[in-house]
Short mmCIF file of C-alpha atoms in Angstrom, two decimals:
data_model
loop_
_atom_site.label_atom_id
_atom_site.label_comp_id
_atom_site.label_asym_id
_atom_site.label_seq_id
_atom_site.Cartn_x
_atom_site.Cartn_y
_atom_site.Cartn_z
CA UNK A 56 -6.34 25.71 34.66
CA UNK A 57 -6.92 23.09 31.64
CA UNK A 58 -6.42 24.45 28.37
CA UNK A 59 -10.22 23.08 27.48
CA UNK A 60 -12.67 22.35 30.26
CA UNK A 61 -15.98 20.83 29.74
CA UNK A 62 -18.39 19.78 32.53
CA UNK A 63 -18.67 15.60 32.96
CA UNK A 64 -22.10 15.47 33.24
CA UNK A 65 -23.85 13.24 33.40
CA UNK A 66 -26.45 15.53 31.55
CA UNK A 67 -29.66 14.00 31.07
CA UNK A 68 -32.66 15.87 29.11
CA UNK A 69 -35.87 14.32 27.86
CA UNK A 70 -36.74 13.39 24.36
CA UNK A 71 -37.74 16.29 22.30
CA UNK A 72 -35.79 18.95 24.62
CA UNK A 73 -32.58 21.05 24.20
CA UNK A 74 -29.83 20.21 25.61
CA UNK A 75 -27.03 22.39 25.95
CA UNK A 76 -23.26 21.42 26.28
CA UNK A 77 -20.53 24.11 27.09
CA UNK A 78 -16.97 24.44 26.90
CA UNK A 79 -14.12 27.07 27.70
CA UNK A 80 -10.89 27.51 26.98
CA UNK A 81 -7.86 29.39 27.94
CA UNK A 82 -5.99 30.81 24.95
CA UNK A 83 -7.49 34.07 24.30
CA UNK A 84 -5.71 33.91 20.42
CA UNK A 85 -7.25 30.36 19.27
CA UNK A 86 -8.85 30.33 16.19
CA UNK A 87 -10.73 26.85 15.58
CA UNK A 88 -12.90 25.09 17.72
CA UNK A 89 -14.64 21.95 17.34
CA UNK A 90 -17.42 19.49 18.81
CA UNK A 91 -17.33 15.80 18.31
CA UNK A 92 -19.65 12.84 19.20
CA UNK A 93 -18.38 9.72 20.68
CA UNK A 94 -20.40 6.62 21.14
CA UNK A 95 -19.68 4.09 23.61
CA UNK A 96 -16.58 1.89 22.00
CA UNK A 97 -16.72 3.74 18.95
CA UNK A 98 -14.24 6.82 17.06
CA UNK A 99 -15.30 10.24 17.73
CA UNK A 100 -17.47 11.84 14.94
CA UNK A 101 -17.00 15.22 14.00
CA UNK A 102 -20.41 16.85 14.73
CA UNK A 103 -19.67 21.03 13.64
CA UNK A 104 -16.39 22.82 13.79
CA UNK A 105 -16.30 26.74 14.01
CA UNK A 106 -14.39 29.37 13.88
CA UNK A 107 -15.93 32.91 13.63
CA UNK A 108 -18.03 34.35 16.76
CA UNK A 109 -21.79 33.91 16.85
CA UNK A 110 -23.69 31.01 15.62
CA UNK A 111 -23.78 28.14 13.30
CA UNK A 112 -26.38 25.83 12.84
CA UNK A 113 -26.60 22.37 10.89
CA UNK A 114 -29.66 20.57 11.07
CA UNK A 115 -30.60 20.11 15.27
CA UNK A 116 -27.01 21.26 16.34
CA UNK A 117 -26.25 25.02 16.94
CA UNK A 118 -22.38 25.78 17.70
CA UNK A 119 -22.13 29.37 19.59
CA UNK A 120 -18.81 31.19 19.76
CA UNK A 121 -17.71 33.56 22.21
CA UNK A 122 -14.49 34.32 21.81
CA UNK A 123 -14.48 37.85 24.13
CA UNK A 124 -15.85 34.93 27.10
CA UNK A 125 -13.74 32.37 25.52
CA UNK A 126 -16.25 29.78 25.40
CA UNK A 127 -17.44 27.45 22.81
CA UNK A 128 -21.25 25.59 23.20
CA UNK A 129 -23.53 22.92 21.37
CA UNK A 130 -26.99 23.11 21.72
CA UNK A 131 -28.97 20.04 20.54
CA UNK A 132 -32.55 20.64 19.62
CA UNK A 133 -35.55 18.05 19.61
CA UNK A 134 -32.89 15.43 21.42
CA UNK A 135 -33.55 12.13 20.43
CA UNK A 136 -32.24 8.61 22.10
CA UNK A 137 -29.36 8.49 19.67
CA UNK A 138 -28.01 11.84 20.70
CA UNK A 139 -27.04 9.84 23.98
CA UNK A 140 -23.24 9.74 23.68
CA UNK A 141 -20.60 11.46 25.19
CA UNK A 142 -19.68 14.98 23.34
CA UNK A 143 -15.85 16.49 22.90
CA UNK A 144 -15.13 20.16 22.54
CA UNK A 145 -11.70 20.52 20.87
CA UNK A 146 -9.37 23.95 20.30
CA UNK A 147 -6.62 24.39 18.79
CA UNK A 148 -4.39 26.74 20.92
CA UNK A 149 -2.35 29.01 18.97
CA UNK A 150 0.05 29.64 22.00
CA UNK A 151 1.04 26.15 22.40
CA UNK A 152 2.68 25.89 18.85
CA UNK A 153 -1.11 24.72 16.84
CA UNK A 154 -1.78 21.67 18.97
CA UNK A 155 -4.68 19.78 19.20
CA UNK A 156 -6.50 20.01 22.54
CA UNK A 157 -9.88 18.16 24.05
CA UNK A 158 -11.94 18.81 26.95
CA UNK A 159 -12.82 15.53 29.09
CA UNK A 160 -16.11 15.21 27.43
CA UNK A 161 -19.82 15.83 28.75
CA UNK A 162 -21.49 12.38 28.95
CA UNK A 163 -25.49 13.10 27.57
CA UNK A 164 -28.34 10.85 28.00
CA UNK A 165 -31.89 11.63 26.49
CA UNK A 166 -34.85 9.69 28.41
CA UNK A 167 -37.49 8.55 25.92
CA UNK B 620 -15.39 5.73 -0.69
CA UNK B 621 -13.27 3.76 1.87
CA UNK B 622 -12.77 5.38 5.54
CA UNK B 623 -9.82 5.65 7.37
CA UNK B 624 -8.23 2.26 8.13
CA UNK B 625 -6.18 1.26 11.51
CA UNK B 626 -4.26 -1.82 11.47
CA UNK B 627 -3.78 -3.89 13.40
CA UNK B 628 -6.86 -3.20 15.33
CA UNK B 629 -5.82 -4.82 18.75
CA UNK B 630 -2.08 -5.71 20.12
CA UNK B 631 -0.26 -6.76 23.01
CA UNK B 632 3.13 -6.04 23.61
CA UNK B 633 5.91 -6.66 26.63
CA UNK B 634 7.31 -3.37 28.53
CA UNK B 635 10.14 -2.53 26.64
CA UNK B 636 9.38 -3.55 23.12
CA UNK B 637 8.70 -1.29 20.25
CA UNK B 638 5.20 -1.10 18.71
CA UNK B 639 4.28 0.53 15.04
CA UNK B 640 1.05 1.32 14.12
CA UNK B 641 -0.65 2.06 10.95
CA UNK B 642 -3.10 4.50 9.10
CA UNK B 643 -4.42 4.72 5.52
CA UNK B 644 -5.91 7.96 5.41
CA UNK B 645 -9.20 8.66 2.86
CA UNK B 646 -8.31 8.63 -0.58
CA UNK B 647 -6.93 12.06 -1.65
CA UNK B 648 -6.44 13.17 2.21
CA UNK B 649 -2.90 14.58 3.19
CA UNK B 650 -3.22 14.80 6.80
CA UNK B 651 -2.99 12.21 9.23
CA UNK B 652 -3.27 13.31 12.72
CA UNK B 653 -2.64 11.04 15.81
CA UNK B 654 -4.37 10.74 19.38
CA UNK B 655 -3.86 8.52 22.62
CA UNK B 656 -6.84 8.29 24.36
CA UNK B 657 -6.71 6.37 27.93
CA UNK B 658 -10.00 6.91 30.46
CA UNK B 659 -7.34 8.74 32.75
CA UNK B 660 -6.23 11.74 30.50
CA UNK B 661 -8.90 11.08 27.98
CA UNK B 662 -8.16 12.31 24.31
CA UNK B 663 -4.57 13.75 23.58
CA UNK B 664 -3.07 14.86 20.56
CA UNK B 665 0.44 13.28 19.55
CA UNK B 666 1.25 14.76 16.24
CA UNK B 667 -0.43 15.57 12.74
CA UNK B 668 1.54 14.60 9.18
CA UNK B 669 1.12 16.74 6.17
CA UNK B 670 2.45 15.68 2.88
CA UNK B 671 5.01 13.53 4.54
CA UNK B 672 6.42 16.53 6.93
CA UNK B 673 5.03 16.82 10.50
CA UNK B 674 3.38 20.02 10.81
CA UNK B 675 2.05 20.14 14.74
CA UNK B 676 3.48 17.81 17.52
CA UNK B 677 1.77 17.38 20.68
CA UNK B 678 3.44 16.75 24.13
CA UNK B 679 4.70 13.67 23.99
CA UNK B 680 8.08 12.16 24.81
CA UNK B 681 10.16 11.47 22.13
CA UNK B 682 9.80 7.56 22.62
CA UNK B 683 6.72 8.54 20.19
CA UNK B 684 7.52 8.58 16.31
CA UNK B 685 5.64 9.08 13.21
CA UNK B 686 6.48 9.35 9.63
CA UNK B 687 4.34 9.62 6.87
CA UNK B 688 4.34 8.03 2.99
CA UNK B 689 4.18 9.40 -0.34
CA UNK B 690 1.10 7.83 -0.48
CA UNK B 691 -0.61 9.50 2.59
CA UNK B 692 -0.41 6.76 4.52
CA UNK B 693 1.33 7.08 8.13
CA UNK B 694 2.84 5.00 10.87
CA UNK B 695 3.47 5.83 14.53
CA UNK B 696 6.20 4.01 16.26
CA UNK B 697 6.48 3.71 19.87
CA UNK B 698 9.69 2.70 21.53
CA UNK B 699 10.44 1.30 24.90
CA UNK B 700 7.31 0.90 25.61
CA UNK B 701 5.73 1.56 29.09
CA UNK B 702 2.66 0.11 31.05
CA UNK B 703 1.37 3.98 30.84
CA UNK B 704 1.33 3.25 26.91
CA UNK B 705 -1.54 1.36 27.09
CA UNK B 706 -4.52 2.86 24.85
CA UNK B 707 -6.29 3.46 22.22
CA UNK B 708 -4.63 4.97 19.17
CA UNK B 709 -6.71 6.56 16.65
CA UNK B 710 -5.93 8.40 13.85
CA UNK B 711 -7.88 10.71 12.00
CA UNK B 712 -7.27 12.13 7.90
CA UNK B 713 -8.54 15.10 6.49
CA UNK B 714 -8.43 16.68 2.88
CA UNK B 715 -6.98 20.29 4.33
CA UNK B 716 -5.45 19.91 7.87
CA UNK B 717 -6.55 18.98 11.47
CA UNK B 718 -8.02 22.21 11.86
CA UNK B 719 -10.71 20.95 9.12
CA UNK B 720 -12.96 18.54 8.95
CA UNK B 721 -11.11 15.38 9.79
CA UNK B 722 -12.35 11.40 10.38
CA UNK B 723 -11.59 9.05 12.53
CA UNK B 724 -10.30 5.60 12.03
CA UNK B 725 -11.38 2.91 14.31
CA UNK B 726 -8.45 2.98 16.32
CA UNK B 727 -5.69 0.50 17.50
CA UNK B 728 -6.18 -1.03 20.83
CA UNK B 729 -2.45 -1.14 22.43
CA UNK B 730 -1.93 -3.43 25.78
CA UNK B 731 1.45 -3.24 27.32
CA UNK B 732 1.96 -6.34 29.83
#
């Protein structure tokens, strides 16, 4: 099992819909979880980080963390064509000495 | 406010050579972390430096090393380059550490021939 797993997609949603991106991780003791967005040819940019179980909202983005089930998700409400990008989930795994692991990314396309 | 600056942007090296990449963090940030991104392996963590000390390290061979200076600028060195080292090398700076909000530079594209 990989340390962090994401569905590679591609995921396509119509404009205005909710996009749901999911990520699972292997280390039950992990404390820090991140979602990055990466446009083609650009560097990753942080969307959100979450440490505690539950939901964290920032504008159209909501991160959901469930430590018992070892998954973290990202919901994008009112999806816009400008949201079309690859979304990377990242986790700091404690059992490997605080190493930062990234998923392979989910490619999202928002169709106008 | 200036962002994270990486130099050079592009580099071509020959197998067996060594290379040094530079990263200037956002002013006031004490943490610099380095990553390798390839189409096959995705984004992989190399190491993190905080206040001139290596704080965390990923699973890369000893040919990959780094350091951080008192002004928080960081360098990454790769010795005895291999073709598989061809990648985009990214650094990210953070005020408090890589487990908090971090900002990426534009990266250095290294090609080993």
